[in-house]
Short mmCIF file of N, CA and C in Angstrom, two decimals:
data_model
loop_
_atom_site.label_atom_id
_atom_site.label_comp_id
_atom_site.label_asym_id
_atom_site.label_seq_id
_atom_site.Cartn_x
_atom_site.Cartn_y
_atom_site.Cartn_z
N UNK A 1 333.37 47.32 109.06
CA UNK A 1 332.90 46.27 109.93
C UNK A 1 333.64 44.98 109.59
N UNK A 2 334.13 44.30 110.61
CA UNK A 2 334.85 43.04 110.41
C UNK A 2 333.90 41.87 110.61
N UNK A 3 334.05 40.83 109.82
CA UNK A 3 333.25 39.62 109.94
C UNK A 3 334.14 38.52 110.50
N UNK A 4 333.63 37.84 111.51
CA UNK A 4 334.39 36.75 112.11
C UNK A 4 333.69 35.44 111.79
N UNK A 5 334.42 34.51 111.26
CA UNK A 5 333.88 33.18 110.98
C UNK A 5 334.41 32.22 112.03
N UNK A 6 333.55 31.30 112.46
CA UNK A 6 333.96 30.31 113.44
C UNK A 6 333.96 28.96 112.74
N UNK A 7 335.06 28.28 112.86
CA UNK A 7 335.18 26.96 112.27
C UNK A 7 335.09 25.94 113.39
N UNK A 8 334.09 25.10 113.35
CA UNK A 8 333.98 24.03 114.35
C UNK A 8 334.81 22.86 113.88
N UNK A 9 335.81 22.53 114.68
CA UNK A 9 336.68 21.42 114.33
C UNK A 9 336.72 20.42 115.45
N UNK A 10 336.61 19.14 115.22
CA UNK A 10 336.42 18.53 113.91
C UNK A 10 334.97 18.66 113.46
N UNK A 11 334.72 18.55 112.16
CA UNK A 11 333.34 18.61 111.66
C UNK A 11 332.50 17.49 112.26
N UNK A 12 331.21 17.70 112.32
CA UNK A 12 330.30 16.67 112.86
C UNK A 12 330.53 15.34 112.16
N UNK A 13 330.58 14.28 112.95
CA UNK A 13 330.76 12.95 112.40
C UNK A 13 332.21 12.55 112.19
N UNK A 14 333.12 13.43 112.51
CA UNK A 14 334.55 13.13 112.36
C UNK A 14 335.25 13.28 113.69
N UNK A 15 336.40 12.65 113.81
CA UNK A 15 337.20 12.82 115.03
C UNK A 15 338.48 13.52 114.66
N UNK A 16 338.99 14.24 115.62
CA UNK A 16 340.24 14.96 115.38
C UNK A 16 341.38 13.96 115.26
N UNK A 17 342.37 14.25 114.42
CA UNK A 17 343.50 13.34 114.31
C UNK A 17 344.27 13.30 115.62
N UNK A 18 344.83 12.15 115.93
CA UNK A 18 345.59 11.99 117.17
C UNK A 18 347.06 12.21 116.88
N UNK A 19 347.71 12.80 117.85
CA UNK A 19 349.14 13.01 117.73
C UNK A 19 349.85 11.68 117.91
N UNK A 20 350.89 11.44 117.16
CA UNK A 20 351.63 10.19 117.35
C UNK A 20 352.32 10.21 118.71
N UNK A 21 352.57 9.03 119.29
CA UNK A 21 353.24 8.99 120.59
C UNK A 21 354.68 9.48 120.47
N UNK A 22 355.19 9.97 121.59
CA UNK A 22 356.58 10.41 121.61
C UNK A 22 357.47 9.20 121.45
N UNK A 23 358.65 9.43 120.96
CA UNK A 23 359.60 8.34 120.70
C UNK A 23 359.84 7.57 122.00
N UNK A 24 359.69 6.25 121.91
CA UNK A 24 359.91 5.39 123.06
C UNK A 24 358.70 5.22 123.97
N UNK A 25 357.62 5.97 123.71
CA UNK A 25 356.41 5.88 124.53
C UNK A 25 355.52 4.75 123.99
N UNK A 26 355.00 3.93 124.91
CA UNK A 26 354.14 2.82 124.51
C UNK A 26 352.81 3.35 123.97
N UNK A 27 352.31 2.68 122.98
CA UNK A 27 351.03 3.05 122.39
C UNK A 27 349.97 2.14 122.99
N UNK A 28 348.97 2.76 123.62
CA UNK A 28 347.88 1.99 124.22
C UNK A 28 346.76 1.86 123.18
N UNK A 29 346.41 0.63 122.81
CA UNK A 29 345.37 0.48 121.78
C UNK A 29 344.01 0.94 122.31
N UNK A 30 343.22 1.47 121.40
CA UNK A 30 341.87 1.89 121.78
C UNK A 30 340.98 0.67 121.93
N UNK A 31 340.09 0.71 122.90
CA UNK A 31 339.15 -0.38 123.10
C UNK A 31 338.08 -0.29 122.02
N UNK A 32 337.78 -1.42 121.33
CA UNK A 32 336.78 -1.37 120.28
C UNK A 32 335.38 -1.13 120.85
N UNK A 33 334.52 -0.50 120.08
CA UNK A 33 333.15 -0.21 120.49
C UNK A 33 332.19 -1.33 120.10
N UNK A 34 332.61 -2.18 119.18
CA UNK A 34 331.77 -3.30 118.75
C UNK A 34 332.66 -4.38 118.17
N UNK A 35 332.08 -5.57 118.07
CA UNK A 35 332.85 -6.67 117.50
C UNK A 35 332.07 -7.95 117.58
N UNK A 36 332.76 -9.06 117.43
CA UNK A 36 332.13 -10.37 117.59
C UNK A 36 333.18 -11.32 118.13
N UNK A 37 332.70 -12.35 118.78
CA UNK A 37 333.62 -13.31 119.36
C UNK A 37 332.88 -14.26 120.28
N UNK A 38 333.65 -14.95 121.10
CA UNK A 38 333.11 -15.93 122.04
C UNK A 38 333.47 -15.52 123.46
N UNK A 39 332.49 -15.59 124.35
CA UNK A 39 332.72 -15.28 125.76
C UNK A 39 332.19 -16.44 126.59
N UNK A 40 333.04 -16.97 127.46
CA UNK A 40 332.63 -18.05 128.35
C UNK A 40 332.53 -17.46 129.76
N UNK A 41 331.36 -17.58 130.36
CA UNK A 41 331.11 -17.05 131.69
C UNK A 41 331.65 -17.99 132.76
N UNK A 42 331.80 -17.49 133.98
CA UNK A 42 332.33 -18.29 135.09
C UNK A 42 331.52 -19.55 135.33
N UNK A 43 330.19 -19.49 135.11
CA UNK A 43 329.34 -20.67 135.35
C UNK A 43 329.36 -21.67 134.19
N UNK A 44 330.17 -21.40 133.16
CA UNK A 44 330.28 -22.30 132.02
C UNK A 44 329.36 -21.96 130.87
N UNK A 45 328.42 -21.03 131.05
CA UNK A 45 327.56 -20.63 129.94
C UNK A 45 328.42 -19.90 128.91
N UNK A 46 327.96 -19.89 127.66
CA UNK A 46 328.79 -19.37 126.58
C UNK A 46 327.97 -18.55 125.60
N UNK A 47 328.53 -17.41 125.18
CA UNK A 47 327.92 -16.57 124.15
C UNK A 47 328.89 -16.48 122.98
N UNK A 48 328.36 -16.71 121.77
CA UNK A 48 329.13 -16.55 120.54
C UNK A 48 328.36 -15.61 119.64
N UNK A 49 328.97 -14.49 119.27
CA UNK A 49 328.27 -13.59 118.37
C UNK A 49 328.70 -12.15 118.50
N UNK A 50 327.83 -11.28 117.99
CA UNK A 50 328.11 -9.85 117.94
C UNK A 50 327.86 -9.19 119.29
N UNK A 51 328.61 -8.10 119.56
CA UNK A 51 328.47 -7.35 120.81
C UNK A 51 328.80 -5.89 120.56
N UNK A 52 328.38 -5.05 121.51
CA UNK A 52 328.72 -3.63 121.48
C UNK A 52 329.11 -3.19 122.89
N UNK A 53 329.85 -2.09 122.96
CA UNK A 53 330.09 -1.41 124.24
C UNK A 53 328.98 -0.37 124.34
N UNK A 54 328.29 -0.33 125.49
CA UNK A 54 327.17 0.59 125.62
C UNK A 54 327.19 1.23 127.00
N UNK A 55 326.91 2.52 127.06
CA UNK A 55 326.87 3.23 128.34
C UNK A 55 325.74 2.68 129.20
N UNK A 56 326.05 2.36 130.45
CA UNK A 56 325.05 1.80 131.36
C UNK A 56 324.78 2.73 132.55
N UNK A 57 325.56 3.81 132.67
CA UNK A 57 325.33 4.79 133.73
C UNK A 57 325.39 6.19 133.12
N UNK A 58 324.84 7.15 133.84
CA UNK A 58 324.90 8.54 133.36
C UNK A 58 326.33 9.04 133.32
N UNK A 59 327.19 8.45 134.14
CA UNK A 59 328.59 8.84 134.16
C UNK A 59 329.39 8.33 132.99
N UNK A 60 328.74 7.51 132.15
CA UNK A 60 329.41 7.01 130.96
C UNK A 60 330.08 5.67 131.13
N UNK A 61 329.90 5.01 132.29
CA UNK A 61 330.46 3.66 132.44
C UNK A 61 329.85 2.77 131.37
N UNK A 62 330.70 1.97 130.76
CA UNK A 62 330.24 1.12 129.66
C UNK A 62 330.34 -0.35 130.02
N UNK A 63 329.50 -1.14 129.37
CA UNK A 63 329.52 -2.58 129.55
C UNK A 63 329.38 -3.23 128.18
N UNK A 64 329.91 -4.42 128.06
CA UNK A 64 329.73 -5.19 126.83
C UNK A 64 328.34 -5.80 126.85
N UNK A 65 327.61 -5.63 125.75
CA UNK A 65 326.25 -6.17 125.64
C UNK A 65 326.13 -6.98 124.36
N UNK A 66 325.38 -8.08 124.44
CA UNK A 66 325.07 -8.85 123.24
C UNK A 66 324.20 -7.97 122.35
N UNK A 67 324.57 -7.86 121.08
CA UNK A 67 323.84 -6.97 120.17
C UNK A 67 324.11 -7.42 118.74
N UNK A 68 323.05 -7.80 118.02
CA UNK A 68 323.21 -8.34 116.68
C UNK A 68 322.93 -9.84 116.71
N UNK A 69 323.49 -10.57 115.80
CA UNK A 69 323.26 -12.01 115.71
C UNK A 69 324.18 -12.74 116.69
N UNK A 70 323.60 -13.69 117.47
CA UNK A 70 324.44 -14.42 118.41
C UNK A 70 323.76 -15.66 118.96
N UNK A 71 324.57 -16.48 119.62
CA UNK A 71 324.09 -17.74 120.19
C UNK A 71 324.53 -17.81 121.65
N UNK A 72 323.56 -18.08 122.54
CA UNK A 72 323.83 -18.17 123.97
C UNK A 72 323.43 -19.54 124.45
N UNK A 73 324.35 -20.24 125.13
CA UNK A 73 324.07 -21.55 125.69
C UNK A 73 324.27 -21.48 127.20
N UNK A 74 323.23 -21.87 127.95
CA UNK A 74 323.29 -21.77 129.40
C UNK A 74 322.42 -22.85 130.03
N UNK A 75 323.00 -23.67 130.89
CA UNK A 75 322.27 -24.71 131.63
C UNK A 75 321.43 -25.62 130.74
N UNK A 76 321.93 -25.97 129.57
CA UNK A 76 321.20 -26.86 128.66
C UNK A 76 320.21 -26.14 127.76
N UNK A 77 319.98 -24.85 127.96
CA UNK A 77 319.11 -24.04 127.11
C UNK A 77 319.98 -23.32 126.08
N UNK A 78 319.48 -23.20 124.85
CA UNK A 78 320.25 -22.53 123.79
C UNK A 78 319.34 -21.58 123.03
N UNK A 79 319.77 -20.31 122.93
CA UNK A 79 319.08 -19.32 122.10
C UNK A 79 320.01 -18.96 120.97
N UNK A 80 319.50 -18.99 119.74
CA UNK A 80 320.26 -18.61 118.56
C UNK A 80 319.41 -17.63 117.78
N UNK A 81 319.83 -16.37 117.76
CA UNK A 81 319.02 -15.37 117.07
C UNK A 81 319.53 -13.97 117.27
N UNK A 82 318.60 -13.03 117.14
CA UNK A 82 318.94 -11.61 117.22
C UNK A 82 318.90 -11.11 118.66
N UNK A 83 319.86 -10.23 118.96
CA UNK A 83 319.94 -9.57 120.27
C UNK A 83 319.85 -8.07 120.06
N UNK A 84 319.29 -7.38 121.04
CA UNK A 84 319.20 -5.92 121.00
C UNK A 84 319.51 -5.41 122.41
N UNK A 85 320.69 -4.82 122.58
CA UNK A 85 321.13 -4.31 123.89
C UNK A 85 320.91 -5.33 125.00
N UNK A 86 321.43 -6.54 124.80
CA UNK A 86 321.45 -7.62 125.78
C UNK A 86 320.10 -8.29 126.01
N UNK A 87 319.11 -8.06 125.14
CA UNK A 87 317.84 -8.78 125.26
C UNK A 87 317.58 -9.53 123.95
N UNK A 88 316.89 -10.66 124.07
CA UNK A 88 316.48 -11.41 122.89
C UNK A 88 315.38 -10.60 122.21
N UNK A 89 315.65 -10.15 120.99
CA UNK A 89 314.70 -9.30 120.30
C UNK A 89 314.90 -9.43 118.80
N UNK A 90 313.82 -9.66 118.08
CA UNK A 90 313.90 -9.92 116.64
C UNK A 90 313.49 -11.35 116.39
N UNK A 91 314.16 -12.03 115.49
CA UNK A 91 313.86 -13.43 115.20
C UNK A 91 314.89 -14.34 115.86
N UNK A 92 314.40 -15.46 116.42
CA UNK A 92 315.33 -16.37 117.05
C UNK A 92 314.69 -17.70 117.40
N UNK A 93 315.55 -18.66 117.70
CA UNK A 93 315.11 -20.00 118.09
C UNK A 93 315.66 -20.32 119.47
N UNK A 94 314.80 -20.84 120.35
CA UNK A 94 315.21 -21.20 121.71
C UNK A 94 314.92 -22.68 121.91
N UNK A 95 315.94 -23.42 122.29
CA UNK A 95 315.80 -24.84 122.60
C UNK A 95 315.96 -25.00 124.10
N UNK A 96 314.91 -25.49 124.76
CA UNK A 96 314.92 -25.65 126.20
C UNK A 96 315.55 -26.99 126.59
N UNK A 97 316.13 -27.03 127.77
CA UNK A 97 316.76 -28.24 128.27
C UNK A 97 315.79 -29.42 128.29
N UNK A 98 314.50 -29.16 128.55
CA UNK A 98 313.51 -30.25 128.65
C UNK A 98 313.03 -30.78 127.30
N UNK A 99 313.54 -30.21 126.19
CA UNK A 99 313.15 -30.67 124.86
C UNK A 99 312.15 -29.77 124.17
N UNK A 100 311.57 -28.82 124.88
CA UNK A 100 310.66 -27.85 124.25
C UNK A 100 311.47 -26.95 123.32
N UNK A 101 310.79 -26.34 122.35
CA UNK A 101 311.47 -25.45 121.42
C UNK A 101 310.53 -24.35 120.97
N UNK A 102 311.08 -23.16 120.76
CA UNK A 102 310.32 -22.03 120.21
C UNK A 102 311.13 -21.44 119.06
N UNK A 103 310.47 -21.21 117.93
CA UNK A 103 311.05 -20.52 116.78
C UNK A 103 310.11 -19.39 116.42
N UNK A 104 310.64 -18.17 116.42
CA UNK A 104 309.77 -17.06 116.04
C UNK A 104 310.32 -15.72 116.48
N UNK A 105 309.38 -14.79 116.65
CA UNK A 105 309.73 -13.41 116.98
C UNK A 105 309.80 -13.20 118.49
N UNK A 106 310.69 -12.29 118.87
CA UNK A 106 310.93 -11.95 120.28
C UNK A 106 310.85 -10.45 120.48
N UNK A 107 310.47 -10.06 121.70
CA UNK A 107 310.52 -8.66 122.11
C UNK A 107 310.85 -8.64 123.60
N UNK A 108 311.97 -8.06 123.94
CA UNK A 108 312.42 -7.94 125.33
C UNK A 108 312.36 -9.27 126.08
N UNK A 109 313.00 -10.27 125.51
CA UNK A 109 313.14 -11.61 126.11
C UNK A 109 311.85 -12.41 126.20
N UNK A 110 310.81 -12.01 125.48
CA UNK A 110 309.54 -12.75 125.51
C UNK A 110 309.09 -13.07 124.09
N UNK A 111 308.34 -14.18 123.95
CA UNK A 111 307.75 -14.52 122.66
C UNK A 111 306.78 -13.39 122.31
N UNK A 112 306.90 -12.85 121.10
CA UNK A 112 306.05 -11.72 120.72
C UNK A 112 305.91 -11.69 119.21
N UNK A 113 304.68 -11.73 118.70
CA UNK A 113 304.46 -11.76 117.25
C UNK A 113 304.18 -13.18 116.80
N UNK A 114 304.67 -13.55 115.64
CA UNK A 114 304.44 -14.89 115.09
C UNK A 114 305.52 -15.86 115.58
N UNK A 115 305.07 -17.08 115.94
CA UNK A 115 306.04 -18.07 116.37
C UNK A 115 305.42 -19.44 116.54
N UNK A 116 306.29 -20.43 116.69
CA UNK A 116 305.84 -21.81 116.87
C UNK A 116 306.55 -22.42 118.08
N UNK A 117 305.76 -23.06 118.94
CA UNK A 117 306.29 -23.70 120.15
C UNK A 117 305.94 -25.18 120.10
N UNK A 118 306.91 -26.02 120.42
CA UNK A 118 306.69 -27.47 120.46
C UNK A 118 307.06 -27.97 121.85
N UNK A 119 306.14 -28.74 122.47
CA UNK A 119 306.38 -29.32 123.78
C UNK A 119 307.08 -30.66 123.62
N UNK A 120 307.72 -31.17 124.69
CA UNK A 120 308.43 -32.46 124.60
C UNK A 120 307.53 -33.63 124.21
N UNK A 121 306.22 -33.56 124.50
CA UNK A 121 305.31 -34.66 124.16
C UNK A 121 304.87 -34.64 122.69
N UNK A 122 305.33 -33.62 121.93
CA UNK A 122 304.99 -33.52 120.52
C UNK A 122 303.84 -32.58 120.21
N UNK A 123 303.10 -32.15 121.23
CA UNK A 123 302.04 -31.16 120.98
C UNK A 123 302.71 -29.85 120.59
N UNK A 124 301.96 -29.01 119.86
CA UNK A 124 302.58 -27.79 119.33
C UNK A 124 301.55 -26.68 119.17
N UNK A 125 302.06 -25.47 119.15
CA UNK A 125 301.22 -24.29 118.88
C UNK A 125 301.95 -23.46 117.84
N UNK A 126 301.20 -22.99 116.84
CA UNK A 126 301.76 -22.06 115.86
C UNK A 126 300.78 -20.92 115.69
N UNK A 127 301.27 -19.71 115.85
CA UNK A 127 300.40 -18.55 115.72
C UNK A 127 300.98 -17.33 116.39
N UNK A 128 300.07 -16.50 116.90
CA UNK A 128 300.46 -15.22 117.49
C UNK A 128 300.76 -15.36 118.99
N UNK A 129 301.69 -14.54 119.42
CA UNK A 129 302.11 -14.48 120.83
C UNK A 129 302.10 -13.03 121.28
N UNK A 130 301.82 -12.83 122.56
CA UNK A 130 301.94 -11.49 123.15
C UNK A 130 302.46 -11.65 124.57
N UNK A 131 303.54 -10.95 124.87
CA UNK A 131 304.15 -10.95 126.20
C UNK A 131 304.43 -12.37 126.72
N UNK A 132 304.83 -13.26 125.82
CA UNK A 132 305.23 -14.60 126.21
C UNK A 132 304.13 -15.64 126.28
N UNK A 133 302.89 -15.29 125.93
CA UNK A 133 301.79 -16.26 125.96
C UNK A 133 301.06 -16.27 124.61
N UNK A 134 300.38 -17.40 124.32
CA UNK A 134 299.60 -17.52 123.10
C UNK A 134 298.49 -16.47 123.14
N UNK A 135 298.43 -15.63 122.11
CA UNK A 135 297.44 -14.56 122.11
C UNK A 135 297.19 -14.13 120.67
N UNK A 136 295.97 -14.36 120.17
CA UNK A 136 295.63 -14.03 118.80
C UNK A 136 295.37 -15.31 118.01
N UNK A 137 295.31 -15.20 116.69
CA UNK A 137 295.03 -16.36 115.83
C UNK A 137 296.14 -17.41 115.96
N UNK A 138 295.71 -18.67 116.07
CA UNK A 138 296.71 -19.72 116.14
C UNK A 138 296.09 -21.10 116.06
N UNK A 139 296.97 -22.09 115.95
CA UNK A 139 296.55 -23.48 115.89
C UNK A 139 297.34 -24.28 116.91
N UNK A 140 296.60 -25.01 117.76
CA UNK A 140 297.22 -25.91 118.73
C UNK A 140 296.99 -27.33 118.22
N UNK A 141 298.07 -28.09 118.10
CA UNK A 141 297.97 -29.49 117.68
C UNK A 141 298.29 -30.36 118.88
N UNK A 142 297.31 -31.21 119.27
CA UNK A 142 297.51 -32.03 120.47
C UNK A 142 298.36 -33.27 120.15
N UNK A 143 298.65 -34.08 121.17
CA UNK A 143 299.53 -35.24 121.00
C UNK A 143 298.96 -36.30 120.04
N UNK A 144 297.65 -36.30 119.85
CA UNK A 144 297.04 -37.22 118.89
C UNK A 144 297.06 -36.68 117.47
N UNK A 145 297.53 -35.47 117.28
CA UNK A 145 297.62 -34.87 115.95
C UNK A 145 296.39 -34.07 115.55
N UNK A 146 295.43 -33.89 116.46
CA UNK A 146 294.23 -33.09 116.15
C UNK A 146 294.59 -31.61 116.25
N UNK A 147 294.20 -30.85 115.23
CA UNK A 147 294.50 -29.43 115.18
C UNK A 147 293.29 -28.61 115.63
N UNK A 148 293.49 -27.78 116.63
CA UNK A 148 292.47 -26.89 117.16
C UNK A 148 292.82 -25.48 116.75
N UNK A 149 291.89 -24.82 116.03
CA UNK A 149 292.19 -23.50 115.49
C UNK A 149 291.24 -22.45 116.07
N UNK A 150 291.75 -21.25 116.22
CA UNK A 150 290.91 -20.15 116.67
C UNK A 150 291.73 -19.04 117.29
N UNK A 151 291.03 -18.23 118.09
CA UNK A 151 291.68 -17.11 118.77
C UNK A 151 292.03 -17.51 120.19
N UNK A 152 293.29 -17.24 120.52
CA UNK A 152 293.76 -17.48 121.88
C UNK A 152 293.77 -16.16 122.62
N UNK A 153 293.53 -16.23 123.91
CA UNK A 153 293.51 -15.02 124.73
C UNK A 153 294.31 -15.27 126.00
N UNK A 154 295.42 -14.54 126.15
CA UNK A 154 296.28 -14.66 127.34
C UNK A 154 296.61 -16.11 127.70
N UNK A 155 296.92 -16.91 126.70
CA UNK A 155 297.34 -18.28 126.94
C UNK A 155 296.23 -19.31 126.96
N UNK A 156 294.99 -18.89 126.82
CA UNK A 156 293.87 -19.84 126.80
C UNK A 156 293.20 -19.79 125.43
N UNK A 157 292.44 -20.84 125.13
CA UNK A 157 291.79 -20.92 123.82
C UNK A 157 290.30 -21.15 123.92
N UNK A 158 289.55 -20.19 124.45
CA UNK A 158 288.10 -20.39 124.51
C UNK A 158 287.49 -20.42 123.12
N UNK A 159 286.64 -21.40 122.87
CA UNK A 159 285.94 -21.46 121.59
C UNK A 159 286.76 -21.98 120.43
N UNK A 160 287.83 -22.72 120.68
CA UNK A 160 288.64 -23.26 119.58
C UNK A 160 287.81 -24.27 118.80
N UNK A 161 288.09 -24.37 117.53
CA UNK A 161 287.38 -25.31 116.66
C UNK A 161 288.36 -26.37 116.18
N UNK A 162 287.87 -27.62 116.17
CA UNK A 162 288.65 -28.75 115.70
C UNK A 162 288.61 -28.75 114.18
N UNK A 163 289.77 -28.87 113.56
CA UNK A 163 289.83 -28.95 112.10
C UNK A 163 290.51 -27.75 111.49
N UNK A 164 290.26 -27.55 110.21
CA UNK A 164 290.92 -26.49 109.44
C UNK A 164 290.42 -25.12 109.85
N UNK A 165 291.24 -24.13 109.52
CA UNK A 165 290.87 -22.74 109.82
C UNK A 165 289.74 -22.27 108.95
#
């Protein structure tokens, strides 16, 4: 009885070596799958940071997506933080054109988790967020400097208490 062995080449996680080009043939460089740099959009907005090439269709068409640490400036708004497949996700800071600011956690382009928001008038909220609104334990400090503490629910603060937690 004969035994036949099958060798799968290249081994998993490796690529087959490429043949060198024929003499006089131009070498076309491979497009990188990831990198970092600066991209200025037609409208003048600008992204500086890490990116990846990612399949966006079942046919394998790829697009460059912000992914990793990066900074996006658009229409006077600036986000500096983590990106995940072209969405703000992880930790980051957003400065709004009107002077408002948010520093904290993000999930799919929304405030999510712990974070602090400051309005242009100086009032501020620090605490939990869910789906872009104040939700959970937090403290709202009004323009007079009074701190209101308690549980927020979908952006409202029923039953907040003035003073320390």
